[in-house]
Tab-separated table of C-alpha atoms and ligand atoms in Angstrom:
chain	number	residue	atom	x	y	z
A	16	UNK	CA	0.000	0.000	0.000
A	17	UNK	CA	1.285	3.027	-0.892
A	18	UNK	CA	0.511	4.323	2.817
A	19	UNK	CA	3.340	2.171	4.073
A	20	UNK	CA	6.141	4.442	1.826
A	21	UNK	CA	8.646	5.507	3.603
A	22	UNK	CA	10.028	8.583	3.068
A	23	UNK	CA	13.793	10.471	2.908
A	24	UNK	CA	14.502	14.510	3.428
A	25	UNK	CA	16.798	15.716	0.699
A	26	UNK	CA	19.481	18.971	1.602
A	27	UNK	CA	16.865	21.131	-0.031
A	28	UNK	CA	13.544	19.720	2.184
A	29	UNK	CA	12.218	17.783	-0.966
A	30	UNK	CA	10.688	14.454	0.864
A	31	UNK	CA	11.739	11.271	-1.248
A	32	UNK	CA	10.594	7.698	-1.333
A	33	UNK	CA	13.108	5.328	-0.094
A	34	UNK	CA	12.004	3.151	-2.011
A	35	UNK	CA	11.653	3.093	-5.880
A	36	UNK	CA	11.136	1.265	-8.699
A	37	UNK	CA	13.934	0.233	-11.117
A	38	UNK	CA	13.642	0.770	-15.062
A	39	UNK	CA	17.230	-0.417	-16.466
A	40	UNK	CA	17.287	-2.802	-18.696
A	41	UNK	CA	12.915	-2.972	-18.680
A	42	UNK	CA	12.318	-3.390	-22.223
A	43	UNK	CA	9.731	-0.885	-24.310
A	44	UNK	CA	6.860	-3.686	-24.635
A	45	UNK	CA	7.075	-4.776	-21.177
A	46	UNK	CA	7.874	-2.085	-19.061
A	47	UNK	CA	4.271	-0.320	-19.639
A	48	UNK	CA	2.538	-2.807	-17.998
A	49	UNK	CA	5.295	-3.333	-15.076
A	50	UNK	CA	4.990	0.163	-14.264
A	51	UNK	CA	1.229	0.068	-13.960
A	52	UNK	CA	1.653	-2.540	-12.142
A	53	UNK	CA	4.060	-0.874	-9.718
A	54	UNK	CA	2.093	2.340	-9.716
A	55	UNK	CA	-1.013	0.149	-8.509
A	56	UNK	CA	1.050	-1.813	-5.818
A	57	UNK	CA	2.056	1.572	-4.025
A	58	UNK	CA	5.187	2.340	-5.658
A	59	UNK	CA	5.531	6.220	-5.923
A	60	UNK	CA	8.896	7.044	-7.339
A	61	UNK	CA	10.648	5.993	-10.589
A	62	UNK	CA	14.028	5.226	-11.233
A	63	UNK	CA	14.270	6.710	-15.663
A	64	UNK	CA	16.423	7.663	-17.928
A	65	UNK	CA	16.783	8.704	-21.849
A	66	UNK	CA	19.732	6.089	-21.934
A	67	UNK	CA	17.433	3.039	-20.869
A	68	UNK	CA	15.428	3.464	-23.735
A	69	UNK	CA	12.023	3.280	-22.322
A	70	UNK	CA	10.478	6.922	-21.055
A	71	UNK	CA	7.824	7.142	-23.774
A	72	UNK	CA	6.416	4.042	-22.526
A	73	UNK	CA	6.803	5.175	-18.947
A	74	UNK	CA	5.386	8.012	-19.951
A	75	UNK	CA	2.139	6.400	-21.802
A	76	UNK	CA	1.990	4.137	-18.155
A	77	UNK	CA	1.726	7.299	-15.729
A	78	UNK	CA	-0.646	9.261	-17.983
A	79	UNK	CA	-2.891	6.569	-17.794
A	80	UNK	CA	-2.642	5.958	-13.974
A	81	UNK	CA	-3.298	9.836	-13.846
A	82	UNK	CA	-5.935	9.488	-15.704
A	83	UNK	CA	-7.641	6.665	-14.474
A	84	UNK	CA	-7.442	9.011	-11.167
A	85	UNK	CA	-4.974	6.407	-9.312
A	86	UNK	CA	-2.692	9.279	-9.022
A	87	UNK	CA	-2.021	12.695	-9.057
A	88	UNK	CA	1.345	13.940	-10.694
A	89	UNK	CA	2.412	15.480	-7.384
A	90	UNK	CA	2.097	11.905	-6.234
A	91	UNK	CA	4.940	10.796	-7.711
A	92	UNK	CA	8.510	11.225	-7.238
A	93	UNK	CA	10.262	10.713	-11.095
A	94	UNK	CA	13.981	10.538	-11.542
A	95	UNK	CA	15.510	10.919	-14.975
A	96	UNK	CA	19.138	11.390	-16.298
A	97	UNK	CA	21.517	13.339	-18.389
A	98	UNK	CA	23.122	10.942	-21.080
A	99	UNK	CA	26.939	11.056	-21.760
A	100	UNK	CA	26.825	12.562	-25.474
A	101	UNK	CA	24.675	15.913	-23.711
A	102	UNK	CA	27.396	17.148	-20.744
A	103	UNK	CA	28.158	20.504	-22.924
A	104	UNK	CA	25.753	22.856	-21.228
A	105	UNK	CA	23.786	24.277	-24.097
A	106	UNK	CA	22.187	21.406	-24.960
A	107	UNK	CA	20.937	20.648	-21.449
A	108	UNK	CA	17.437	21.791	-21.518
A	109	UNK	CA	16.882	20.453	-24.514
A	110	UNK	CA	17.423	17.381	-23.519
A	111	UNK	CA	15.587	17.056	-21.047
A	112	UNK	CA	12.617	18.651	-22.491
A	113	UNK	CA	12.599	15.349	-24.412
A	114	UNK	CA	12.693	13.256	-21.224
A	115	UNK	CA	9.819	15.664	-20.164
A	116	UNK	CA	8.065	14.861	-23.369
A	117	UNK	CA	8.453	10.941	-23.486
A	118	UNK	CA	7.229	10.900	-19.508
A	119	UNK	CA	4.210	13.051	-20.938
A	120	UNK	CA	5.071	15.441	-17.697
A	121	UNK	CA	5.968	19.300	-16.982
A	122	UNK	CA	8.968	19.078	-14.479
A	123	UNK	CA	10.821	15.984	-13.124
A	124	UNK	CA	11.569	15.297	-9.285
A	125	UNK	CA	15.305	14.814	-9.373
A	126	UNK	CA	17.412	14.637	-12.664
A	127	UNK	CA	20.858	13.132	-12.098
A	128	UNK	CA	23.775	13.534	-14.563
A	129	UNK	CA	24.402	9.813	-15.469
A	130	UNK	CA	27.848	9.292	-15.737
A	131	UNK	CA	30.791	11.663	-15.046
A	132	UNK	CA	32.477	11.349	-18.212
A	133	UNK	CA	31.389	12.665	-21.454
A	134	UNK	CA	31.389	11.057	-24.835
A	135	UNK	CA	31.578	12.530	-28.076
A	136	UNK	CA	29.323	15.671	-28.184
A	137	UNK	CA	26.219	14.773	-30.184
A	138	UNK	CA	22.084	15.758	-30.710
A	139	UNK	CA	19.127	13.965	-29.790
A	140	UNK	CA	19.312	11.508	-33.114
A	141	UNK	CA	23.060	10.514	-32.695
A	142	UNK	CA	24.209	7.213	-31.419
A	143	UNK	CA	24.592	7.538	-27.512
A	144	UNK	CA	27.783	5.352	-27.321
A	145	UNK	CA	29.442	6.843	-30.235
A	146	UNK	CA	32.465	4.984	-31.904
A	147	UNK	CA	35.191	5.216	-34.084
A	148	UNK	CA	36.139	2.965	-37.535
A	149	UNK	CA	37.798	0.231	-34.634
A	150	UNK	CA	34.556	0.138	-32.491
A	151	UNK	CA	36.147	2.089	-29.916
A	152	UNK	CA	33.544	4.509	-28.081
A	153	UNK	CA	34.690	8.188	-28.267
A	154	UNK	CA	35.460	10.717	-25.478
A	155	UNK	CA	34.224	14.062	-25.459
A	156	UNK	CA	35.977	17.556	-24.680
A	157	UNK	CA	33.304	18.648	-21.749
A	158	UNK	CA	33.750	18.892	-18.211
A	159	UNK	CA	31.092	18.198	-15.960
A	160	UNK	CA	31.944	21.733	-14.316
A	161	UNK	CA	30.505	23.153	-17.000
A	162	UNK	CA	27.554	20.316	-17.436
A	163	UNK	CA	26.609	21.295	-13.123
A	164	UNK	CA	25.910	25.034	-13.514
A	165	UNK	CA	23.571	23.895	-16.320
A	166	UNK	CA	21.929	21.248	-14.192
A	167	UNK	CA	21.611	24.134	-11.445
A	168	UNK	CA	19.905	26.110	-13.991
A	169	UNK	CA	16.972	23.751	-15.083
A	170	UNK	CA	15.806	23.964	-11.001
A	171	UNK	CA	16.501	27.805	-11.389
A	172	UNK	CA	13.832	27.646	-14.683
A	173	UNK	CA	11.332	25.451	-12.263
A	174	UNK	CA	12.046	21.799	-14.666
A	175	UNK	CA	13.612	20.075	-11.822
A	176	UNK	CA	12.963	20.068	-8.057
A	177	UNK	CA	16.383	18.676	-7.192
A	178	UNK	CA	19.646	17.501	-8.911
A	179	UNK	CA	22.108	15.319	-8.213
A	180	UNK	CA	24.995	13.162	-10.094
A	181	UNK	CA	24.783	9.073	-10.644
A	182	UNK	CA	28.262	6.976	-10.857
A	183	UNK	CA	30.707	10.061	-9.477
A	184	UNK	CA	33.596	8.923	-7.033
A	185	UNK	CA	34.268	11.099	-3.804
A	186	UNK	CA	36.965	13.398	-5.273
A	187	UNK	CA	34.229	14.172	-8.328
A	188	UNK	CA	31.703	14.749	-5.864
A	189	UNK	CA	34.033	17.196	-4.085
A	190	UNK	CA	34.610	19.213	-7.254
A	191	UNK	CA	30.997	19.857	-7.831
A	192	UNK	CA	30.569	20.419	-3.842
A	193	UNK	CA	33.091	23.149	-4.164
A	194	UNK	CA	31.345	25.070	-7.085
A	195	UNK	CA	27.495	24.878	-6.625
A	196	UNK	CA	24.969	27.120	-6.187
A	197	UNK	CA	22.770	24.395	-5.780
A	198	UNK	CA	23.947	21.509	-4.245
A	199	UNK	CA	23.565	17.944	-5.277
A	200	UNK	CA	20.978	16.262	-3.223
A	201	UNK	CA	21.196	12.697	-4.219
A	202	UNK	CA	24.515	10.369	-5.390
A	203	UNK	CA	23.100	7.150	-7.546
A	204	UNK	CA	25.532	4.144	-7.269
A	205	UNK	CA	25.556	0.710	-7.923
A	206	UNK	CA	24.736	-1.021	-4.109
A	207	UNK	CA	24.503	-3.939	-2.380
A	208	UNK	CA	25.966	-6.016	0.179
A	209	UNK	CA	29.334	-7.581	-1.687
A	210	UNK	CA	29.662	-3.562	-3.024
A	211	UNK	CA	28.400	-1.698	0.047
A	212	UNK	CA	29.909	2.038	-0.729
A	213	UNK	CA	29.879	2.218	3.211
A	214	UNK	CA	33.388	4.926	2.561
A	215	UNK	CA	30.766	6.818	0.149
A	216	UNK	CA	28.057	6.550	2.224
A	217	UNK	CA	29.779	8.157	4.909
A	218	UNK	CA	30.737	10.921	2.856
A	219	UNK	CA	27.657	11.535	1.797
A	220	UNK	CA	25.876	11.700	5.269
A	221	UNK	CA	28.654	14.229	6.130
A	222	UNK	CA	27.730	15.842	2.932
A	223	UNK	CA	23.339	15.435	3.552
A	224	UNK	CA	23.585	14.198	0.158
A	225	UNK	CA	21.219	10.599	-0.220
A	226	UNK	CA	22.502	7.605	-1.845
A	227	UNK	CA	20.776	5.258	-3.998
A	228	UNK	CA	21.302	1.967	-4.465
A	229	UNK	CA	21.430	0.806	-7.988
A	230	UNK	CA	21.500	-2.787	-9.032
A	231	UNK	CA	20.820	-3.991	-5.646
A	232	UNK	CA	19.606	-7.648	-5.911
A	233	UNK	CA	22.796	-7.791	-8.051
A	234	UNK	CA	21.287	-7.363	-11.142
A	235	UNK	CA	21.302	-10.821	-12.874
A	236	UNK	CA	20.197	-9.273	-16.039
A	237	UNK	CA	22.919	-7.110	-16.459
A	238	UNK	CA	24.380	-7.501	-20.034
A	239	UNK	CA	27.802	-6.934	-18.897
A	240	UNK	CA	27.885	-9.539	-16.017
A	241	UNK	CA	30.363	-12.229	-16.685
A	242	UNK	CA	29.234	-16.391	-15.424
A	243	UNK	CA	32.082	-16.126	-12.912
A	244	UNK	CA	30.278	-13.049	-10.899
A	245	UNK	CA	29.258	-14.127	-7.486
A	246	UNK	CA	24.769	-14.138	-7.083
A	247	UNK	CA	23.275	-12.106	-4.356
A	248	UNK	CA	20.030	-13.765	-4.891
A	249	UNK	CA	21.913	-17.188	-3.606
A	250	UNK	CA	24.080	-16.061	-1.690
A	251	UNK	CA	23.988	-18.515	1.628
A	252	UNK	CA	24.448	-15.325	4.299
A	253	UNK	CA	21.160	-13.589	2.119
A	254	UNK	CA	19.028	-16.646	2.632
A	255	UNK	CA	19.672	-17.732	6.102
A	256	UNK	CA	18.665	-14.540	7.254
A	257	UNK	CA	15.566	-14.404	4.583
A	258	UNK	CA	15.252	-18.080	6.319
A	259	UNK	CA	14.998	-16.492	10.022
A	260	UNK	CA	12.579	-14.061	9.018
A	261	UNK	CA	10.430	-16.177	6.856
A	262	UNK	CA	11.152	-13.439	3.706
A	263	UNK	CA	13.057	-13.774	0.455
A	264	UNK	CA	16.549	-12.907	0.054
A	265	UNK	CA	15.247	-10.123	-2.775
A	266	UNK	CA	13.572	-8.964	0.880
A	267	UNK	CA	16.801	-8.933	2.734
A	268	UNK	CA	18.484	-6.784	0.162
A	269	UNK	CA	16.232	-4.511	-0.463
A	270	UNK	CA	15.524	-4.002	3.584
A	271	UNK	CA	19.106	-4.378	4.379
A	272	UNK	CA	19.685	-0.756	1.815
A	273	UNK	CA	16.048	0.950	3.508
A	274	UNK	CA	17.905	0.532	7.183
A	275	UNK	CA	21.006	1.931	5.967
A	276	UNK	CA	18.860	5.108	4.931
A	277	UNK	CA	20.128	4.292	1.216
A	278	UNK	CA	17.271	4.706	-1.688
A	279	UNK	CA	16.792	1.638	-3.088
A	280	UNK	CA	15.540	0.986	-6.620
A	281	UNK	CA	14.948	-2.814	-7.614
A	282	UNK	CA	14.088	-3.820	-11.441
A	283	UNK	CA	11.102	-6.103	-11.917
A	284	UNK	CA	8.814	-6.538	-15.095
A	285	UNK	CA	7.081	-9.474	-13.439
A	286	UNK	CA	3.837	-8.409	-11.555
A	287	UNK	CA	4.533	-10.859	-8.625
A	288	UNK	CA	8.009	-9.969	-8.178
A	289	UNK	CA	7.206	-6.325	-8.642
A	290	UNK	CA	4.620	-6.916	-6.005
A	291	UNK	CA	6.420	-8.899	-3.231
A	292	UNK	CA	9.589	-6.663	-3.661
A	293	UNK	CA	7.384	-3.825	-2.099
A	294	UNK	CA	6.249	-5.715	0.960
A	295	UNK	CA	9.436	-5.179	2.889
A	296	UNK	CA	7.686	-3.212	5.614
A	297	UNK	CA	6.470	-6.175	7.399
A	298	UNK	CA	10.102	-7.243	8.896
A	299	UNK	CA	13.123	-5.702	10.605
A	300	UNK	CA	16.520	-6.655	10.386
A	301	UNK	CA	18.731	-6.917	13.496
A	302	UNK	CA	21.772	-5.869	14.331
A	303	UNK	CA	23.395	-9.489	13.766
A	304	UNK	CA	21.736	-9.335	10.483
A	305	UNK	CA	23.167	-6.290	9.324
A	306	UNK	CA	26.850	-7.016	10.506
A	307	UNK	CA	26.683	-10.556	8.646
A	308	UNK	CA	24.925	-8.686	5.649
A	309	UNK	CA	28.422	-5.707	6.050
A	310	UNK	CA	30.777	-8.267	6.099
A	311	UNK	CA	29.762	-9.663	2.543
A	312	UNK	CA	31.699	-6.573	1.146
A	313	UNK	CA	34.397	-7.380	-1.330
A	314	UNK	CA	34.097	-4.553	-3.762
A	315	UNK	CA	32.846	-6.647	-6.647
A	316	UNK	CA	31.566	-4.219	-9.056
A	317	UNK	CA	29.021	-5.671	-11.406
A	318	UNK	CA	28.810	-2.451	-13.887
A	319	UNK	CA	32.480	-1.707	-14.194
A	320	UNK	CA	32.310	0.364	-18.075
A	321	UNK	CA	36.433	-1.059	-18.523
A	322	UNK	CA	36.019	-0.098	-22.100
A	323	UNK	CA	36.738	3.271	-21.173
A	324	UNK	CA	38.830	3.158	-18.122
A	325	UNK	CA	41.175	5.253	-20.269
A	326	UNK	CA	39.161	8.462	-20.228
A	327	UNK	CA	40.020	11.551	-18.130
A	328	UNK	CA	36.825	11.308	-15.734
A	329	UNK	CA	36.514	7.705	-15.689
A	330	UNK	CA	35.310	7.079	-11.979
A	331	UNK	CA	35.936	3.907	-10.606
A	332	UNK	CA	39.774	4.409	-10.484
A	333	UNK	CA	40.097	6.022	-7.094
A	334	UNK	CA	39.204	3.502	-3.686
A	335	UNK	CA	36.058	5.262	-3.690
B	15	A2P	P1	12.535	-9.689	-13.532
B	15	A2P	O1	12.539	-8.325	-14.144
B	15	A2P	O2	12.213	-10.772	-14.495
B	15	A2P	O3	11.724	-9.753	-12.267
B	15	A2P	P2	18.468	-5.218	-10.034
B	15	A2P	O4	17.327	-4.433	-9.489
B	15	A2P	O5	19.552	-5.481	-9.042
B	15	A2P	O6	18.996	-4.630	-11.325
B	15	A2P	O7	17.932	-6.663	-10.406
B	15	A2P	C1	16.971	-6.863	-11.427
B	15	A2P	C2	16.954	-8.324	-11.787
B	15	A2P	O8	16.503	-9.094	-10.669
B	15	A2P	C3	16.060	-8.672	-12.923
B	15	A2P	O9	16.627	-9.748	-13.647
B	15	A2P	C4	14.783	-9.113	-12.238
B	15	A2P	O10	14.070	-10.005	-13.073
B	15	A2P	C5	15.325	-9.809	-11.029
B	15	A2P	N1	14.426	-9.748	-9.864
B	15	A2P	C6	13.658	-8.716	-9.465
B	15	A2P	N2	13.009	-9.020	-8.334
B	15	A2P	C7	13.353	-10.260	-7.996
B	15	A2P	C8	13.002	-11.131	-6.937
B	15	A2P	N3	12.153	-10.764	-5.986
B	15	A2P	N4	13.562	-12.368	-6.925
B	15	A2P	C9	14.420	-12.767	-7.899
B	15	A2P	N5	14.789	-11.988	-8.922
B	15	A2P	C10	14.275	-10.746	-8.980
């Protein structure tokens, strides 16, 4: 029920559900229906963005939950992001007047630059991974400086209620921290027990900045995961306590983030898994839990982008 959100305070006073619903890697022909589906289970914010693929289906979804009166807009709590081939700062509001379009909506909640490094400058119709003749993707000339006092100026303009930065390391976060106007309010990183960010995390409460935790069942679906990389979802620590509490293990991760005051944002484009991941407010993990569920950190990073660990703002380089 969507009574039994609970709810985080961002630097600016904007109130936040903790927990979201994932769109990565939901496909346009099935991720209508999951996010009616999530809408109608009590889910009020959504996890977007241009790169995914998706928002004009998203879009059709949450104009028809308006419409149907399940929901108001001011309801709902929508996150989108910036894509890589957009950081020069001209092109900013363009771009996301086309998110705005696809979602069918007039502002969004929280728009996060994506990524820290920019690729190849390009418009609305060019390739988002752009490439040379050897398949290699290209780097662009921006800095994402530049790219933040553009962000700051889309909540100026009333587009955006907040703004933040997805898949920045500490020292990137710093640089922004020492220039803005407007401060980030959220960090969106890939999260979960064997990657726990617990160094970022604690620079982002000193900070009031809110994490999110991407990919935090693990994501099995991830393109990029190799058969080698350990699964949360069977991991023996995950079920035991899932065991003990008579919950699943997707349960236990997604708890395990909401106790840690982390956003969390699990994927699903089946209804009952959509459904049962939001009944996690039934169950409270203890302190035992919680240590056993810390000590499954070994920095394995599922979404790693190696392809261009070579570029100048690659972030993944430094410890954290
Ligand atoms: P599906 O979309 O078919 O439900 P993450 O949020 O970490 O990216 O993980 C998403 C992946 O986890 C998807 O493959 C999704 O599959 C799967 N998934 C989502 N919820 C559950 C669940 N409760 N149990 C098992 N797998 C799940």
């Amino acid at each position: 029920m969507a009574s039994n959100n609970q709810f985080v305070t961002f630097n600016n006073g904007e109130q936040y559900p903790i927990l979201g619903f994932g769109t990565w890697k939901s496909k346009p022909g099935e991720v209508e229906e999951a996010v009616k589906v999530a809408i109608d289970t009590g889910y009020r914010h959504l996890d977007c963005a241009m790169f995914y693929g998706n928002e004009k289906e998203i879009g059709d979804a949450i104009n028809q939950k308006i419409d149907e009166g399940v929901v108001s807009r001011q309801d709902l709590y929508i996150t989108s992001k910036l894509w890589n081939i957009f950081h020069q700062p001209d092109i900013v509001e363009t771009v996301l007047n086309k998110t705005l379009t696809d979602l069918q909506i007039s502002y969004l909640d929280l728009y996060l630059v994506h990524w820290p490094m920019a690729f190849k400058e390009g418009g609305l119709d060019d390739d988002f991974i752009p490439k040379d003749d050897d398949g290699v993707t290209i780097e662009g000339e921006g800095s994402y400086i530049e790219t933040w006092q553009a962000m700051e100026q889309l909540v100026e303009n009333g587009l955006v209620k907040s703004i933040g930065v997805s898949n920045f390391n500490k020292r990137q976060i710093e640089d922004i921290l020492n220039i803005a106007t407007v401060k980030p309010v959220n960090v969106q990183v890939e999260c979960h027990p064997y990657l726990n960010q617990s160094k970022l995390k604690e620079f982002c409460d000193e900070n009031d900045i809110v994490l999110t935790a991407y990919s935090p069942l693990g994501s099995p679906d991830n393109p990029c995961r190799k058969p080698e990389d350990p699964s949360l979802l069977e991991n023996p620590t995950i079920l035991d306590i899932a065991g003990k509490h008579g919950k699943s293990a997707a349960h236990v991760l997604i708890r395990y983030q909401i106790q840690r005051g982390v956003m969390v944002i699990p994927k699903s484009v089946n209804k009952h898994r959509i459904e049962s991941n939001f009944y996690v407010w039934d169950f409270e993990l203890d302190q035992e839990d919680m240590d056993q569920i810390d000590g499954l950190d070994c920095n394995c990073r599922y979404i790693q982008m190696k392809e261009i660990e070579h570029f100048k703002d690659y972030p993944f380089i430094d410890e954290y």
